[in-house]
Amino acid sequence: MNYATIKNCDIANGPGVRVSLFVSGCTHRCPGCFNEVAWDFNYGEPFTQEVIDRILNMLKPPHIKGLTLLGGEPFEPQNQGAIVELLRQVKATYPDKSIWAFSGYLFDRDICSGRLGDTSEYLSYLDVLVDGPFVEAKKNLSLRFRGSENQRLIDVPASLKAGEIVLWQDWQGQGKGLRK
Ligand code: SF4
């Protein structure tokens, strides 16, 4: 896997101050994509153990609330192995820091169905998944942590436990915690 960017002070992609990893490679090609250069799987730099060590170091300060995975597409089958290895090490080192991921795939139709391979270990590390492609016709700048109204903020542990999608209820009580 290659990656495009790492941000060590991101406040836009999940609660609190976070480290964000933008991976390379995405096959969705959403019109209006915010990060078109990262569609190419060869864009950016190789994702190595040295990069994982750098991320672990960035996550160390107590004010960093967690790690967010974006792209590109973190659930492309060819990206999953490197990300699972990263998440293994992050969770072993910082079990209380949250993990968020953004995907153009759908949680139920694509990710849990096995269509993208066995995602069970990957999902076991996630707290929230923002799913679905960016749809320009549904773009809404007032939405928190997502670009278009079709995208869902999914509470992954609660959804896996319930066997149905449970939306994430945010810490300020602005989410409704609705079930679909
Ligand atoms: S899924 Fe994300 S990175 Fe991929 S084309 Fe759509 S908006 Fe761009």
PDB file of N, CA, C and O in Angstrom, residues 76-119:
ATOM      1  N   GLU A  76     -10.313  -0.753   0.108  1.00  0.00           N
ATOM      2  CA  GLU A  76      -9.953  -1.498  -1.103  1.00  0.00           C
ATOM      3  C   GLU A  76      -9.231  -2.765  -0.658  1.00  0.00           C
ATOM      4  O   GLU A  76      -8.357  -2.711   0.222  1.00  0.00           O
ATOM      5  N   PRO A  77      -9.575  -3.927  -1.240  1.00  0.00           N
ATOM      6  CA  PRO A  77      -8.958  -5.180  -0.782  1.00  0.00           C
ATOM      7  C   PRO A  77      -7.431  -5.115  -0.721  1.00  0.00           C
ATOM      8  O   PRO A  77      -6.821  -5.630   0.217  1.00  0.00           O
ATOM      9  N   GLN A  78      -6.795  -4.452  -1.709  1.00  0.00           N
ATOM     10  CA  GLN A  78      -5.323  -4.418  -1.695  1.00  0.00           C
ATOM     11  C   GLN A  78      -4.754  -3.474  -0.637  1.00  0.00           C
ATOM     12  O   GLN A  78      -3.549  -3.477  -0.408  1.00  0.00           O
ATOM     13  N   ASN A  79      -5.591  -2.675   0.013  1.00  0.00           N
ATOM     14  CA  ASN A  79      -5.111  -1.799   1.096  1.00  0.00           C
ATOM     15  C   ASN A  79      -5.355  -2.393   2.482  1.00  0.00           C
ATOM     16  O   ASN A  79      -4.805  -1.906   3.475  1.00  0.00           O
ATOM     17  N   GLN A  80      -6.216  -3.395   2.550  1.00  0.00           N
ATOM     18  CA  GLN A  80      -6.657  -3.856   3.875  1.00  0.00           C
ATOM     19  C   GLN A  80      -5.538  -4.454   4.722  1.00  0.00           C
ATOM     20  O   GLN A  80      -5.479  -4.221   5.927  1.00  0.00           O
ATOM     21  N   GLY A  81      -4.641  -5.228   4.110  1.00  0.00           N
ATOM     22  CA  GLY A  81      -3.609  -5.914   4.899  1.00  0.00           C
ATOM     23  C   GLY A  81      -2.725  -4.937   5.659  1.00  0.00           C
ATOM     24  O   GLY A  81      -2.469  -5.103   6.860  1.00  0.00           O
ATOM     25  N   ALA A  82      -2.274  -3.896   4.973  1.00  0.00           N
ATOM     26  CA  ALA A  82      -1.386  -2.910   5.611  1.00  0.00           C
ATOM     27  C   ALA A  82      -2.135  -2.160   6.710  1.00  0.00           C
ATOM     28  O   ALA A  82      -1.573  -1.865   7.774  1.00  0.00           O
ATOM     29  N   ILE A  83      -3.399  -1.874   6.474  1.00  0.00           N
ATOM     30  CA  ILE A  83      -4.159  -1.116   7.477  1.00  0.00           C
ATOM     31  C   ILE A  83      -4.440  -1.980   8.702  1.00  0.00           C
ATOM     32  O   ILE A  83      -4.344  -1.506   9.846  1.00  0.00           O
ATOM     33  N   VAL A  84      -4.773  -3.240   8.487  1.00  0.00           N
ATOM     34  CA  VAL A  84      -5.019  -4.120   9.637  1.00  0.00           C
ATOM     35  C   VAL A  84      -3.761  -4.224  10.495  1.00  0.00           C
ATOM     36  O   VAL A  84      -3.834  -4.186  11.728  1.00  0.00           O
ATOM     37  N   GLU A  85      -2.600  -4.323   9.860  1.00  0.00           N
ATOM     38  CA  GLU A  85      -1.349  -4.380  10.628  1.00  0.00           C
ATOM     39  C   GLU A  85      -1.142  -3.091  11.426  1.00  0.00           C
ATOM     40  O   GLU A  85      -0.752  -3.117  12.604  1.00  0.00           O
ATOM     41  N   LEU A  86      -1.435  -1.948  10.803  1.00  0.00           N
ATOM     42  CA  LEU A  86      -1.358  -0.667  11.520  1.00  0.00           C
ATOM     43  C   LEU A  86      -2.302  -0.666  12.723  1.00  0.00           C
ATOM     44  O   LEU A  86      -1.910  -0.311  13.845  1.00  0.00           O
ATOM     45  N   LEU A  87      -3.549  -1.086  12.490  1.00  0.00           N
ATOM     46  CA  LEU A  87      -4.547  -1.028  13.568  1.00  0.00           C
ATOM     47  C   LEU A  87      -4.199  -1.986  14.705  1.00  0.00           C
ATOM     48  O   LEU A  87      -4.423  -1.666  15.879  1.00  0.00           O
ATOM     49  N   ARG A  88      -3.665  -3.151  14.360  1.00  0.00           N
ATOM     50  CA  ARG A  88      -3.196  -4.096  15.389  1.00  0.00           C
ATOM     51  C   ARG A  88      -2.221  -3.390  16.336  1.00  0.00           C
ATOM     52  O   ARG A  88      -2.338  -3.474  17.553  1.00  0.00           O
ATOM     53  N   GLN A  89      -1.253  -2.707  15.749  1.00  0.00           N
ATOM     54  CA  GLN A  89      -0.211  -2.068  16.557  1.00  0.00           C
ATOM     55  C   GLN A  89      -0.757  -0.859  17.314  1.00  0.00           C
ATOM     56  O   GLN A  89      -0.389  -0.615  18.470  1.00  0.00           O
ATOM     57  N   VAL A  90      -1.657  -0.109  16.682  1.00  0.00           N
ATOM     58  CA  VAL A  90      -2.234   1.064  17.365  1.00  0.00           C
ATOM     59  C   VAL A  90      -3.061   0.615  18.560  1.00  0.00           C
ATOM     60  O   VAL A  90      -2.942   1.161  19.669  1.00  0.00           O
ATOM     61  N   LYS A  91      -3.898  -0.406  18.368  1.00  0.00           N
ATOM     62  CA  LYS A  91      -4.766  -0.860  19.468  1.00  0.00           C
ATOM     63  C   LYS A  91      -3.955  -1.500  20.597  1.00  0.00           C
ATOM     64  O   LYS A  91      -4.299  -1.372  21.775  1.00  0.00           O
ATOM     65  N   ALA A  92      -2.867  -2.200  20.227  1.00  0.00           N
ATOM     66  CA  ALA A  92      -2.028  -2.813  21.259  1.00  0.00           C
ATOM     67  C   ALA A  92      -1.315  -1.744  22.086  1.00  0.00           C
ATOM     68  O   ALA A  92      -1.084  -1.908  23.283  1.00  0.00           O
ATOM     69  N   THR A  93      -0.984  -0.618  21.463  1.00  0.00           N
ATOM     70  CA  THR A  93      -0.235   0.441  22.145  1.00  0.00           C
ATOM     71  C   THR A  93      -1.164   1.414  22.854  1.00  0.00           C
ATOM     72  O   THR A  93      -0.852   1.895  23.955  1.00  0.00           O
ATOM     73  N   TYR A  94      -2.279   1.741  22.208  1.00  0.00           N
ATOM     74  CA  TYR A  94      -3.203   2.756  22.744  1.00  0.00           C
ATOM     75  C   TYR A  94      -4.639   2.213  22.732  1.00  0.00           C
ATOM     76  O   TYR A  94      -5.462   2.631  21.910  1.00  0.00           O
ATOM     77  N   PRO A  95      -4.956   1.292  23.624  1.00  0.00           N
ATOM     78  CA  PRO A  95      -6.292   0.670  23.545  1.00  0.00           C
ATOM     79  C   PRO A  95      -7.445   1.654  23.746  1.00  0.00           C
ATOM     80  O   PRO A  95      -8.567   1.372  23.320  1.00  0.00           O
ATOM     81  N   ASP A  96      -7.175   2.809  24.341  1.00  0.00           N
ATOM     82  CA  ASP A  96      -8.273   3.749  24.608  1.00  0.00           C
ATOM     83  C   ASP A  96      -8.437   4.833  23.545  1.00  0.00           C
ATOM     84  O   ASP A  96      -9.337   5.656  23.644  1.00  0.00           O
ATOM     85  N   LYS A  97      -7.574   4.870  22.551  1.00  0.00           N
ATOM     86  CA  LYS A  97      -7.731   5.881  21.498  1.00  0.00           C
ATOM     87  C   LYS A  97      -8.699   5.351  20.448  1.00  0.00           C
ATOM     88  O   LYS A  97      -8.694   4.161  20.119  1.00  0.00           O
ATOM     89  N   SER A  98      -9.540   6.232  19.925  1.00  0.00           N
ATOM     90  CA  SER A  98     -10.584   5.773  19.005  1.00  0.00           C
ATOM     91  C   SER A  98     -10.059   5.687  17.570  1.00  0.00           C
ATOM     92  O   SER A  98      -9.134   6.395  17.174  1.00  0.00           O
ATOM     93  N   ILE A  99     -10.687   4.785  16.814  1.00  0.00           N
ATOM     94  CA  ILE A  99     -10.330   4.587  15.406  1.00  0.00           C
ATOM     95  C   ILE A  99     -11.565   4.892  14.553  1.00  0.00           C
ATOM     96  O   ILE A  99     -12.618   4.271  14.736  1.00  0.00           O
ATOM     97  N   TRP A 100     -11.426   5.833  13.658  1.00  0.00           N
ATOM     98  CA  TRP A 100     -12.469   6.162  12.690  1.00  0.00           C
ATOM     99  C   TRP A 100     -11.964   5.824  11.280  1.00  0.00           C
ATOM    100  O   TRP A 100     -10.764   5.921  11.021  1.00  0.00           O
ATOM    101  N   ALA A 101     -12.896   5.451  10.403  1.00  0.00           N
ATOM    102  CA  ALA A 101     -12.533   5.235   8.997  1.00  0.00           C
ATOM    103  C   ALA A 101     -13.622   5.810   8.096  1.00  0.00           C
ATOM    104  O   ALA A 101     -14.817   5.787   8.453  1.00  0.00           O
ATOM    105  N   PHE A 102     -13.206   6.325   6.965  1.00  0.00           N
ATOM    106  CA  PHE A 102     -14.120   6.826   5.936  1.00  0.00           C
ATOM    107  C   PHE A 102     -14.007   5.900   4.726  1.00  0.00           C
ATOM    108  O   PHE A 102     -12.905   5.622   4.259  1.00  0.00           O
ATOM    109  N   SER A 103     -15.160   5.452   4.222  1.00  0.00           N
ATOM    110  CA  SER A 103     -15.149   4.541   3.077  1.00  0.00           C
ATOM    111  C   SER A 103     -16.254   4.899   2.098  1.00  0.00           C
ATOM    112  O   SER A 103     -17.358   5.282   2.505  1.00  0.00           O
ATOM    113  N   GLY A 104     -15.950   4.736   0.817  1.00  0.00           N
ATOM    114  CA  GLY A 104     -16.984   4.905  -0.198  1.00  0.00           C
ATOM    115  C   GLY A 104     -17.838   3.658  -0.348  1.00  0.00           C
ATOM    116  O   GLY A 104     -18.868   3.662  -1.015  1.00  0.00           O
ATOM    117  N   TYR A 105     -17.413   2.553   0.270  1.00  0.00           N
ATOM    118  CA  TYR A 105     -18.225   1.329   0.270  1.00  0.00           C
ATOM    119  C   TYR A 105     -19.296   1.430   1.354  1.00  0.00           C
ATOM    120  O   TYR A 105     -19.179   2.214   2.299  1.00  0.00           O
ATOM    121  N   LEU A 106     -20.330   0.595   1.214  1.00  0.00           N
ATOM    122  CA  LEU A 106     -21.398   0.568   2.217  1.00  0.00           C
ATOM    123  C   LEU A 106     -21.121  -0.523   3.239  1.00  0.00           C
ATOM    124  O   LEU A 106     -20.715  -1.632   2.884  1.00  0.00           O
ATOM    125  N   PHE A 107     -21.351  -0.197   4.498  1.00  0.00           N
ATOM    126  CA  PHE A 107     -21.084  -1.106   5.603  1.00  0.00           C
ATOM    127  C   PHE A 107     -21.781  -2.453   5.403  1.00  0.00           C
ATOM    128  O   PHE A 107     -21.158  -3.520   5.482  1.00  0.00           O
ATOM    129  N   ASP A 108     -23.077  -2.418   5.161  1.00  0.00           N
ATOM    130  CA  ASP A 108     -23.851  -3.661   5.077  1.00  0.00           C
ATOM    131  C   ASP A 108     -23.682  -4.345   3.716  1.00  0.00           C
ATOM    132  O   ASP A 108     -23.372  -5.532   3.641  1.00  0.00           O
ATOM    133  N   ARG A 109     -23.827  -3.583   2.626  1.00  0.00           N
ATOM    134  CA  ARG A 109     -23.817  -4.198   1.293  1.00  0.00           C
ATOM    135  C   ARG A 109     -22.442  -4.715   0.881  1.00  0.00           C
ATOM    136  O   ARG A 109     -22.325  -5.768   0.253  1.00  0.00           O
ATOM    137  N   ASP A 110     -21.392  -3.980   1.245  1.00  0.00           N
ATOM    138  CA  ASP A 110     -20.054  -4.308   0.740  1.00  0.00           C
ATOM    139  C   ASP A 110     -19.110  -4.854   1.806  1.00  0.00           C
ATOM    140  O   ASP A 110     -18.399  -5.820   1.571  1.00  0.00           O
ATOM    141  N   ILE A 111     -19.068  -4.198   2.961  1.00  0.00           N
ATOM    142  CA  ILE A 111     -18.006  -4.487   3.929  1.00  0.00           C
ATOM    143  C   ILE A 111     -18.333  -5.706   4.789  1.00  0.00           C
ATOM    144  O   ILE A 111     -17.488  -6.560   5.023  1.00  0.00           O
ATOM    145  N   CYS A 112     -19.571  -5.819   5.247  1.00  0.00           N
ATOM    146  CA  CYS A 112     -19.936  -6.971   6.088  1.00  0.00           C
ATOM    147  C   CYS A 112     -20.329  -8.188   5.259  1.00  0.00           C
ATOM    148  O   CYS A 112     -20.409  -9.294   5.780  1.00  0.00           O
ATOM    149  N   SER A 113     -20.586  -7.986   3.990  1.00  0.00           N
ATOM    150  CA  SER A 113     -21.102  -9.078   3.155  1.00  0.00           C
ATOM    151  C   SER A 113     -20.016 -10.048   2.705  1.00  0.00           C
ATOM    152  O   SER A 113     -20.315 -11.097   2.159  1.00  0.00           O
ATOM    153  N   GLY A 114     -18.752  -9.663   2.866  1.00  0.00           N
ATOM    154  CA  GLY A 114     -17.658 -10.515   2.388  1.00  0.00           C
ATOM    155  C   GLY A 114     -17.225 -10.178   0.974  1.00  0.00           C
ATOM    156  O   GLY A 114     -16.283 -10.759   0.449  1.00  0.00           O
ATOM    157  N   ARG A 115     -17.925  -9.234   0.330  1.00  0.00           N
ATOM    158  CA  ARG A 115     -17.608  -8.865  -1.051  1.00  0.00           C
ATOM    159  C   ARG A 115     -16.181  -8.335  -1.192  1.00  0.00           C
ATOM    160  O   ARG A 115     -15.566  -8.457  -2.238  1.00  0.00           O
ATOM    161  N   LEU A 116     -15.651  -7.742  -0.108  1.00  0.00           N
ATOM    162  CA  LEU A 116     -14.299  -7.161  -0.146  1.00  0.00           C
ATOM    163  C   LEU A 116     -13.296  -8.037   0.594  1.00  0.00           C
ATOM    164  O   LEU A 116     -12.217  -7.584   0.957  1.00  0.00           O
ATOM    165  N   GLY A 117     -13.666  -9.298   0.836  1.00  0.00           N
ATOM    166  CA  GLY A 117     -12.795 -10.192   1.610  1.00  0.00           C
ATOM    167  C   GLY A 117     -13.237 -10.223   3.071  1.00  0.00           C
ATOM    168  O   GLY A 117     -14.260  -9.639   3.441  1.00  0.00           O
ATOM    169  N   ASP A 118     -12.443 -10.903   3.873  1.00  0.00           N
ATOM    170  CA  ASP A 118     -12.773 -11.049   5.293  1.00  0.00           C
ATOM    171  C   ASP A 118     -12.353  -9.779   6.033  1.00  0.00           C
ATOM    172  O   ASP A 118     -11.167  -9.545   6.252  1.00  0.00           O
ATOM    173  N   THR A 119     -13.330  -8.976   6.416  1.00  0.00           N
ATOM    174  CA  THR A 119     -13.041  -7.701   7.082  1.00  0.00           C
ATOM    175  C   THR A 119     -13.249  -7.780   8.596  1.00  0.00           C
ATOM    176  O   THR A 119     -13.274  -6.755   9.266  1.00  0.00           O
TER     177      THR A 119
END
